[in-house]
Amino acid sequence: MENQRSLHIALIGDYDPQITAHRAIPIALELVSKQAGHHIGFQWLATDLITDSAVLNDFDGVWCVPGSPYRNESGVLQAIRFAREQRRPFLGTCGGFQHAVLEYARNVMGWADAAHGETTPDAERALLTPLSCALIETIDCLELDADSLIAKAYGRLKVFEGYRCSFGVNPQFERDLLSDRLHAVARDSAGDLRAVELGDHPFFVATLFQPERAALEGRVPPLVSAFVEACRRTAS
């Protein structure tokens, strides 16, 4: 490997070896490390230990991983806000997508009452609600926006990815949520929102699907590779 500083990535989530994505993520980072020639260090940050964004200062990137409901929702939202405001590369997958949208709604849109329907099902503004058909161990086709970071990562406009998810953006709020800053960059075969990006950020990508799962089949996940490259660029 090239003689350069090791990258240091924060994995925001409550580690559970029973969660497929949690087993896949270290493998994905190892595959990207070998392919790109960067040494990648990572640290799982349990959500109940995130009480101050200062714990994230020394990380080159933030990945909010699947596994919601998290033990400490406010810690997760604090970490996402840190990445957004400090312009640190951010990747959110599955639960990370849901909470990236929630953080944006509360702190950018000013929707203080926005809530996750998984933990607050009776909320008046339940921004994340049960999918009409739960995506449990499902693979679906995705259409990517041509100008998006995610399309550049994959090098094509149509991809197939896997899910283990039951909640998505409430269609009632989607039109108002998406704006010049927060873009819809992937929709599934039914036209439903499956990924977003922040247009005014070096790398802020959140997907309802779990691209890391490709690593369990020995394949380098293109989006993880793009995330790591963004971490390298901003760290240098």
PDB file of C-alpha atoms in Angstrom:
ATOM      1  CA  MET A   1       0.000   0.000   0.000  1.00  0.00           C
ATOM      2  CA  GLU A   2       0.999   3.602  -0.550  1.00  0.00           C
ATOM      3  CA  ASN A   3       2.675   5.374   2.323  1.00  0.00           C
ATOM      4  CA  GLN A   4      -0.184   7.497   3.577  1.00  0.00           C
ATOM      5  CA  ARG A   5      -2.205   8.097   6.697  1.00  0.00           C
ATOM      6  CA  SER A   6      -4.757   5.452   7.556  1.00  0.00           C
ATOM      7  CA  LEU A   7      -8.351   6.517   7.068  1.00  0.00           C
ATOM      8  CA  HIS A   8     -10.533   6.373  10.164  1.00  0.00           C
ATOM      9  CA  ILE A   9     -14.259   5.742   9.701  1.00  0.00           C
ATOM     10  CA  ALA A  10     -16.970   5.861  12.367  1.00  0.00           C
ATOM     11  CA  LEU A  11     -19.647   3.167  12.138  1.00  0.00           C
ATOM     12  CA  ILE A  12     -22.697   4.587  13.898  1.00  0.00           C
ATOM     13  CA  GLY A  13     -24.893   1.797  15.208  1.00  0.00           C
ATOM     14  CA  ASP A  14     -25.356  -0.832  17.886  1.00  0.00           C
ATOM     15  CA  TYR A  15     -23.232  -3.748  16.703  1.00  0.00           C
ATOM     16  CA  ASP A  16     -25.053  -7.071  16.496  1.00  0.00           C
ATOM     17  CA  PRO A  17     -23.383 -10.056  14.775  1.00  0.00           C
ATOM     18  CA  GLN A  18     -26.840 -11.431  13.984  1.00  0.00           C
ATOM     19  CA  ILE A  19     -27.449  -8.520  11.591  1.00  0.00           C
ATOM     20  CA  THR A  20     -26.310  -9.470   8.090  1.00  0.00           C
ATOM     21  CA  ALA A  21     -25.212  -5.941   7.204  1.00  0.00           C
ATOM     22  CA  HIS A  22     -23.053  -5.717  10.327  1.00  0.00           C
ATOM     23  CA  ARG A  23     -21.179  -8.820   9.243  1.00  0.00           C
ATOM     24  CA  ALA A  24     -20.839  -7.436   5.712  1.00  0.00           C
ATOM     25  CA  ILE A  25     -19.512  -3.959   6.532  1.00  0.00           C
ATOM     26  CA  PRO A  26     -16.016  -4.913   7.797  1.00  0.00           C
ATOM     27  CA  ILE A  27     -15.617  -7.228   4.797  1.00  0.00           C
ATOM     28  CA  ALA A  28     -16.713  -4.431   2.446  1.00  0.00           C
ATOM     29  CA  LEU A  29     -14.156  -2.047   3.922  1.00  0.00           C
ATOM     30  CA  GLU A  30     -11.429  -4.681   3.697  1.00  0.00           C
ATOM     31  CA  LEU A  31     -12.224  -5.330   0.026  1.00  0.00           C
ATOM     32  CA  VAL A  32     -12.158  -1.607  -0.730  1.00  0.00           C
ATOM     33  CA  SER A  33      -8.885  -1.251   1.193  1.00  0.00           C
ATOM     34  CA  LYS A  34      -7.234  -3.925  -0.925  1.00  0.00           C
ATOM     35  CA  GLN A  35      -8.608  -2.535  -4.166  1.00  0.00           C
ATOM     36  CA  ALA A  36      -7.738   1.105  -3.486  1.00  0.00           C
ATOM     37  CA  GLY A  37      -4.476   0.692  -1.616  1.00  0.00           C
ATOM     38  CA  HIS A  38      -5.593   2.678   1.424  1.00  0.00           C
ATOM     39  CA  HIS A  39      -5.431   1.346   4.941  1.00  0.00           C
ATOM     40  CA  ILE A  40      -8.902   1.796   6.405  1.00  0.00           C
ATOM     41  CA  GLY A  41      -9.452   1.783  10.134  1.00  0.00           C
ATOM     42  CA  PHE A  42     -12.980   1.754  11.507  1.00  0.00           C
ATOM     43  CA  GLN A  43     -14.644   1.919  14.890  1.00  0.00           C
ATOM     44  CA  TRP A  44     -18.141   0.904  15.913  1.00  0.00           C
ATOM     45  CA  LEU A  45     -19.693   3.705  17.962  1.00  0.00           C
ATOM     46  CA  ALA A  46     -22.584   2.398  20.033  1.00  0.00           C
ATOM     47  CA  THR A  47     -25.372   4.942  19.865  1.00  0.00           C
ATOM     48  CA  ASP A  48     -25.822   5.199  23.627  1.00  0.00           C
ATOM     49  CA  LEU A  49     -22.211   6.397  23.897  1.00  0.00           C
ATOM     50  CA  ILE A  50     -22.751   9.323  21.510  1.00  0.00           C
ATOM     51  CA  THR A  51     -23.581  12.166  23.846  1.00  0.00           C
ATOM     52  CA  ASP A  52     -21.398  14.819  22.213  1.00  0.00           C
ATOM     53  CA  SER A  53     -20.375  15.274  18.581  1.00  0.00           C
ATOM     54  CA  ALA A  54     -16.792  15.803  19.780  1.00  0.00           C
ATOM     55  CA  VAL A  55     -16.355  12.008  19.704  1.00  0.00           C
ATOM     56  CA  LEU A  56     -16.474  12.286  15.898  1.00  0.00           C
ATOM     57  CA  ASN A  57     -13.797  14.947  15.441  1.00  0.00           C
ATOM     58  CA  ASP A  58     -10.995  12.515  14.587  1.00  0.00           C
ATOM     59  CA  PHE A  59     -12.933  10.490  12.000  1.00  0.00           C
ATOM     60  CA  ASP A  60     -12.536  11.013   8.262  1.00  0.00           C
ATOM     61  CA  GLY A  61     -16.017   9.740   7.480  1.00  0.00           C
ATOM     62  CA  VAL A  62     -19.278   8.684   9.112  1.00  0.00           C
ATOM     63  CA  TRP A  63     -21.316   5.620   8.118  1.00  0.00           C
ATOM     64  CA  CYS A  64     -24.691   5.246   9.809  1.00  0.00           C
ATOM     65  CA  VAL A  65     -25.350   1.523   9.544  1.00  0.00           C
ATOM     66  CA  PRO A  66     -28.510  -0.622   9.536  1.00  0.00           C
ATOM     67  CA  GLY A  67     -30.019  -1.894  12.757  1.00  0.00           C
ATOM     68  CA  SER A  68     -32.777   0.480  13.847  1.00  0.00           C
ATOM     69  CA  PRO A  69     -34.424   1.165  16.170  1.00  0.00           C
ATOM     70  CA  TYR A  70     -31.159   2.353  17.670  1.00  0.00           C
ATOM     71  CA  ARG A  71     -30.698   2.419  21.425  1.00  0.00           C
ATOM     72  CA  ASN A  72     -30.154   6.190  21.339  1.00  0.00           C
ATOM     73  CA  GLU A  73     -31.923   7.945  18.471  1.00  0.00           C
ATOM     74  CA  SER A  74     -30.702  11.382  19.549  1.00  0.00           C
ATOM     75  CA  GLY A  75     -27.071  10.210  19.416  1.00  0.00           C
ATOM     76  CA  VAL A  76     -27.562   8.965  15.863  1.00  0.00           C
ATOM     77  CA  LEU A  77     -29.153  12.243  14.789  1.00  0.00           C
ATOM     78  CA  GLN A  78     -26.321  14.168  16.446  1.00  0.00           C
ATOM     79  CA  ALA A  79     -23.730  12.156  14.489  1.00  0.00           C
ATOM     80  CA  ILE A  80     -25.559  12.710  11.198  1.00  0.00           C
ATOM     81  CA  ARG A  81     -25.886  16.422  11.876  1.00  0.00           C
ATOM     82  CA  PHE A  82     -22.158  16.595  12.601  1.00  0.00           C
ATOM     83  CA  ALA A  83     -21.337  14.947   9.260  1.00  0.00           C
ATOM     84  CA  ARG A  84     -23.743  17.213   7.398  1.00  0.00           C
ATOM     85  CA  GLU A  85     -22.639  20.485   8.988  1.00  0.00           C
ATOM     86  CA  GLN A  86     -18.911  19.698   9.134  1.00  0.00           C
ATOM     87  CA  ARG A  87     -18.971  18.391   5.554  1.00  0.00           C
ATOM     88  CA  ARG A  88     -17.521  15.019   6.494  1.00  0.00           C
ATOM     89  CA  PRO A  89     -18.225  12.238   3.988  1.00  0.00           C
ATOM     90  CA  PHE A  90     -21.398  10.442   5.069  1.00  0.00           C
ATOM     91  CA  LEU A  91     -22.980   7.169   4.045  1.00  0.00           C
ATOM     92  CA  GLY A  92     -26.281   6.025   5.506  1.00  0.00           C
ATOM     93  CA  THR A  93     -27.704   2.607   4.690  1.00  0.00           C
ATOM     94  CA  CYS A  94     -31.167   1.305   5.616  1.00  0.00           C
ATOM     95  CA  GLY A  95     -31.730   2.737   9.123  1.00  0.00           C
ATOM     96  CA  GLY A  96     -29.025   5.256   8.259  1.00  0.00           C
ATOM     97  CA  PHE A  97     -31.141   6.470   5.333  1.00  0.00           C
ATOM     98  CA  GLN A  98     -34.207   6.801   7.546  1.00  0.00           C
ATOM     99  CA  HIS A  99     -32.377   8.809  10.185  1.00  0.00           C
ATOM    100  CA  ALA A 100     -30.533  10.992   7.657  1.00  0.00           C
ATOM    101  CA  VAL A 101     -33.924  12.049   6.313  1.00  0.00           C
ATOM    102  CA  LEU A 102     -35.228  12.568   9.851  1.00  0.00           C
ATOM    103  CA  GLU A 103     -32.235  14.721  10.833  1.00  0.00           C
ATOM    104  CA  TYR A 104     -32.634  16.848   7.714  1.00  0.00           C
ATOM    105  CA  ALA A 105     -36.350  17.312   8.310  1.00  0.00           C
ATOM    106  CA  ARG A 106     -35.854  18.448  11.889  1.00  0.00           C
ATOM    107  CA  ASN A 107     -32.748  20.591  11.589  1.00  0.00           C
ATOM    108  CA  VAL A 108     -32.926  21.956   8.039  1.00  0.00           C
ATOM    109  CA  MET A 109     -36.631  21.955   7.221  1.00  0.00           C
ATOM    110  CA  GLY A 110     -37.508  23.034  10.760  1.00  0.00           C
ATOM    111  CA  TRP A 111     -39.993  20.213  11.268  1.00  0.00           C
ATOM    112  CA  ALA A 112     -39.365  19.833  15.004  1.00  0.00           C
ATOM    113  CA  ASP A 113     -42.236  17.349  15.298  1.00  0.00           C
ATOM    114  CA  ALA A 114     -40.918  14.997  12.578  1.00  0.00           C
ATOM    115  CA  ALA A 115     -40.750  11.476  13.972  1.00  0.00           C
ATOM    116  CA  HIS A 116     -39.888   7.909  13.027  1.00  0.00           C
ATOM    117  CA  GLY A 117     -42.985   5.747  12.881  1.00  0.00           C
ATOM    118  CA  GLU A 118     -41.058   2.750  14.165  1.00  0.00           C
ATOM    119  CA  THR A 119     -40.564   4.389  17.563  1.00  0.00           C
ATOM    120  CA  THR A 120     -43.418   6.937  17.531  1.00  0.00           C
ATOM    121  CA  PRO A 121     -46.186   5.350  15.463  1.00  0.00           C
ATOM    122  CA  ASP A 122     -48.868   7.819  16.578  1.00  0.00           C
ATOM    123  CA  ALA A 123     -46.864  10.939  15.691  1.00  0.00           C
ATOM    124  CA  GLU A 124     -48.751  13.597  13.737  1.00  0.00           C
ATOM    125  CA  ARG A 125     -45.763  14.043  11.432  1.00  0.00           C
ATOM    126  CA  ALA A 126     -44.542  10.468  11.072  1.00  0.00           C
ATOM    127  CA  LEU A 127     -41.897  11.028   8.410  1.00  0.00           C
ATOM    128  CA  LEU A 128     -40.936   7.339   8.217  1.00  0.00           C
ATOM    129  CA  THR A 129     -43.863   4.944   7.920  1.00  0.00           C
ATOM    130  CA  PRO A 130     -44.274   1.221   7.181  1.00  0.00           C
ATOM    131  CA  LEU A 131     -43.672   0.322   3.552  1.00  0.00           C
ATOM    132  CA  SER A 132     -46.725  -0.936   1.699  1.00  0.00           C
ATOM    133  CA  CYS A 133     -44.733  -4.130   1.182  1.00  0.00           C
ATOM    134  CA  ALA A 134     -41.872  -4.788   3.607  1.00  0.00           C
ATOM    135  CA  LEU A 135     -38.538  -5.311   1.848  1.00  0.00           C
ATOM    136  CA  ILE A 136     -37.232  -8.248   3.857  1.00  0.00           C
ATOM    137  CA  GLU A 137     -34.397 -10.159   2.160  1.00  0.00           C
ATOM    138  CA  THR A 138     -35.544  -8.713  -1.151  1.00  0.00           C
ATOM    139  CA  ILE A 139     -33.611  -7.665  -4.260  1.00  0.00           C
ATOM    140  CA  ASP A 140     -35.077  -5.005  -6.544  1.00  0.00           C
ATOM    141  CA  CYS A 141     -34.121  -2.912  -9.560  1.00  0.00           C
ATOM    142  CA  LEU A 142     -33.207   0.729  -8.996  1.00  0.00           C
ATOM    143  CA  GLU A 143     -33.160   3.598 -11.479  1.00  0.00           C
ATOM    144  CA  LEU A 144     -30.415   6.108 -10.632  1.00  0.00           C
ATOM    145  CA  ASP A 145     -30.333   9.822 -11.366  1.00  0.00           C
ATOM    146  CA  ALA A 146     -27.754  10.419 -14.080  1.00  0.00           C
ATOM    147  CA  ASP A 147     -26.100  13.368 -12.317  1.00  0.00           C
ATOM    148  CA  SER A 148     -25.848  11.719  -8.907  1.00  0.00           C
ATOM    149  CA  LEU A 149     -22.826  10.550  -6.937  1.00  0.00           C
ATOM    150  CA  ILE A 150     -24.434   7.151  -6.703  1.00  0.00           C
ATOM    151  CA  ALA A 151     -24.685   6.831 -10.502  1.00  0.00           C
ATOM    152  CA  LYS A 152     -21.035   7.851 -10.832  1.00  0.00           C
ATOM    153  CA  ALA A 153     -20.106   5.206  -8.245  1.00  0.00           C
ATOM    154  CA  TYR A 154     -21.890   2.402 -10.106  1.00  0.00           C
ATOM    155  CA  GLY A 155     -21.071   3.649 -13.588  1.00  0.00           C
ATOM    156  CA  ARG A 156     -24.573   2.892 -14.790  1.00  0.00           C
ATOM    157  CA  LEU A 157     -28.168   4.023 -14.311  1.00  0.00           C
ATOM    158  CA  LYS A 158     -29.829   0.733 -13.430  1.00  0.00           C
ATOM    159  CA  VAL A 159     -28.683  -1.521 -10.579  1.00  0.00           C
ATOM    160  CA  PHE A 160     -30.019  -4.369  -8.485  1.00  0.00           C
ATOM    161  CA  GLU A 161     -29.569  -4.194  -4.712  1.00  0.00           C
ATOM    162  CA  GLY A 162     -30.787  -5.999  -1.611  1.00  0.00           C
ATOM    163  CA  TYR A 163     -32.915  -4.854   1.297  1.00  0.00           C
ATOM    164  CA  ARG A 164     -33.962  -5.794   4.778  1.00  0.00           C
ATOM    165  CA  CYS A 165     -36.269  -2.937   5.609  1.00  0.00           C
ATOM    166  CA  SER A 166     -39.823  -2.201   6.702  1.00  0.00           C
ATOM    167  CA  PHE A 167     -39.927   1.629   6.806  1.00  0.00           C
ATOM    168  CA  GLY A 168     -39.517   4.338   4.189  1.00  0.00           C
ATOM    169  CA  VAL A 169     -40.310   8.015   3.620  1.00  0.00           C
ATOM    170  CA  ASN A 170     -43.970   8.818   4.088  1.00  0.00           C
ATOM    171  CA  PRO A 171     -45.217   9.821   0.596  1.00  0.00           C
ATOM    172  CA  GLN A 172     -47.346  12.513   2.255  1.00  0.00           C
ATOM    173  CA  PHE A 173     -44.202  14.532   3.054  1.00  0.00           C
ATOM    174  CA  GLU A 174     -41.932  13.543   0.171  1.00  0.00           C
ATOM    175  CA  ARG A 175     -42.663  16.468  -2.138  1.00  0.00           C
ATOM    176  CA  ASP A 176     -41.945  19.082   0.556  1.00  0.00           C
ATOM    177  CA  LEU A 177     -38.900  17.221   1.874  1.00  0.00           C
ATOM    178  CA  LEU A 178     -37.107  16.972  -1.458  1.00  0.00           C
ATOM    179  CA  SER A 179     -35.655  20.269  -2.582  1.00  0.00           C
ATOM    180  CA  ASP A 180     -32.698  21.915  -4.291  1.00  0.00           C
ATOM    181  CA  ARG A 181     -30.527  20.630  -1.444  1.00  0.00           C
ATOM    182  CA  LEU A 182     -31.925  17.147  -0.807  1.00  0.00           C
ATOM    183  CA  HIS A 183     -32.271  15.207  -4.062  1.00  0.00           C
ATOM    184  CA  ALA A 184     -34.021  11.959  -4.884  1.00  0.00           C
ATOM    185  CA  VAL A 185     -31.305   9.939  -6.641  1.00  0.00           C
ATOM    186  CA  ALA A 186     -32.743   6.407  -6.769  1.00  0.00           C
ATOM    187  CA  ARG A 187     -36.219   4.983  -7.174  1.00  0.00           C
ATOM    188  CA  ASP A 188     -37.291   1.374  -7.316  1.00  0.00           C
ATOM    189  CA  SER A 189     -39.340  -0.458  -9.936  1.00  0.00           C
ATOM    190  CA  ALA A 190     -42.544   0.995  -8.436  1.00  0.00           C
ATOM    191  CA  GLY A 191     -41.160   4.540  -8.473  1.00  0.00           C
ATOM    192  CA  ASP A 192     -40.708   4.712  -4.707  1.00  0.00           C
ATOM    193  CA  LEU A 193     -37.881   6.764  -3.150  1.00  0.00           C
ATOM    194  CA  ARG A 194     -34.876   4.609  -2.264  1.00  0.00           C
ATOM    195  CA  ALA A 195     -31.881   7.000  -2.037  1.00  0.00           C
ATOM    196  CA  VAL A 196     -31.135  10.672  -1.446  1.00  0.00           C
ATOM    197  CA  GLU A 197     -28.101  12.950  -1.671  1.00  0.00           C
ATOM    198  CA  LEU A 198     -27.306  16.435  -0.407  1.00  0.00           C
ATOM    199  CA  GLY A 199     -26.380  18.633  -3.340  1.00  0.00           C
ATOM    200  CA  ASP A 200     -24.246  21.095  -1.350  1.00  0.00           C
ATOM    201  CA  HIS A 201     -22.062  18.511   0.393  1.00  0.00           C
ATOM    202  CA  PRO A 202     -18.866  16.755  -0.809  1.00  0.00           C
ATOM    203  CA  PHE A 203     -20.389  13.312  -0.187  1.00  0.00           C
ATOM    204  CA  PHE A 204     -23.662  12.771   1.655  1.00  0.00           C
ATOM    205  CA  VAL A 205     -25.471   9.707   0.327  1.00  0.00           C
ATOM    206  CA  ALA A 206     -28.212   7.716   2.033  1.00  0.00           C
ATOM    207  CA  THR A 207     -29.816   4.545   0.672  1.00  0.00           C
ATOM    208  CA  LEU A 208     -32.709   2.467   1.928  1.00  0.00           C
ATOM    209  CA  PHE A 209     -31.041  -0.561   0.356  1.00  0.00           C
ATOM    210  CA  GLN A 210     -27.888  -2.202   1.736  1.00  0.00           C
ATOM    211  CA  PRO A 211     -25.052  -2.050  -0.841  1.00  0.00           C
ATOM    212  CA  GLU A 212     -22.608  -3.514   1.702  1.00  0.00           C
ATOM    213  CA  ARG A 213     -24.217  -6.932   1.252  1.00  0.00           C
ATOM    214  CA  ALA A 214     -22.287  -7.419  -2.005  1.00  0.00           C
ATOM    215  CA  ALA A 215     -19.162  -7.979   0.101  1.00  0.00           C
ATOM    216  CA  LEU A 216     -20.594 -11.237   1.429  1.00  0.00           C
ATOM    217  CA  GLU A 217     -20.342 -12.536  -2.148  1.00  0.00           C
ATOM    218  CA  GLY A 218     -16.775 -11.268  -2.497  1.00  0.00           C
ATOM    219  CA  ARG A 219     -17.719  -8.233  -4.571  1.00  0.00           C
ATOM    220  CA  VAL A 220     -16.486  -4.701  -3.875  1.00  0.00           C
ATOM    221  CA  PRO A 221     -19.569  -2.512  -3.240  1.00  0.00           C
ATOM    222  CA  PRO A 222     -19.180   0.477  -5.606  1.00  0.00           C
ATOM    223  CA  LEU A 223     -20.910   2.908  -3.265  1.00  0.00           C
ATOM    224  CA  VAL A 224     -18.679   1.945  -0.339  1.00  0.00           C
ATOM    225  CA  SER A 225     -15.672   2.427  -2.596  1.00  0.00           C
ATOM    226  CA  ALA A 226     -16.914   5.906  -3.556  1.00  0.00           C
ATOM    227  CA  PHE A 227     -17.489   6.763   0.112  1.00  0.00           C
ATOM    228  CA  VAL A 228     -13.955   5.717   1.040  1.00  0.00           C
ATOM    229  CA  GLU A 229     -12.528   7.714  -1.865  1.00  0.00           C
ATOM    230  CA  ALA A 230     -14.417  10.785  -0.628  1.00  0.00           C
ATOM    231  CA  CYS A 231     -12.921  10.208   2.834  1.00  0.00           C
ATOM    232  CA  ARG A 232      -9.445  10.037   1.289  1.00  0.00           C
ATOM    233  CA  ARG A 233      -9.953  13.263  -0.679  1.00  0.00           C
ATOM    234  CA  THR A 234     -11.199  15.275   2.271  1.00  0.00           C
ATOM    235  CA  ALA A 235      -8.525  13.858   4.598  1.00  0.00           C
ATOM    236  CA  SER A 236      -5.613  14.749   2.302  1.00  0.00           C
TER     237      SER A 236
END
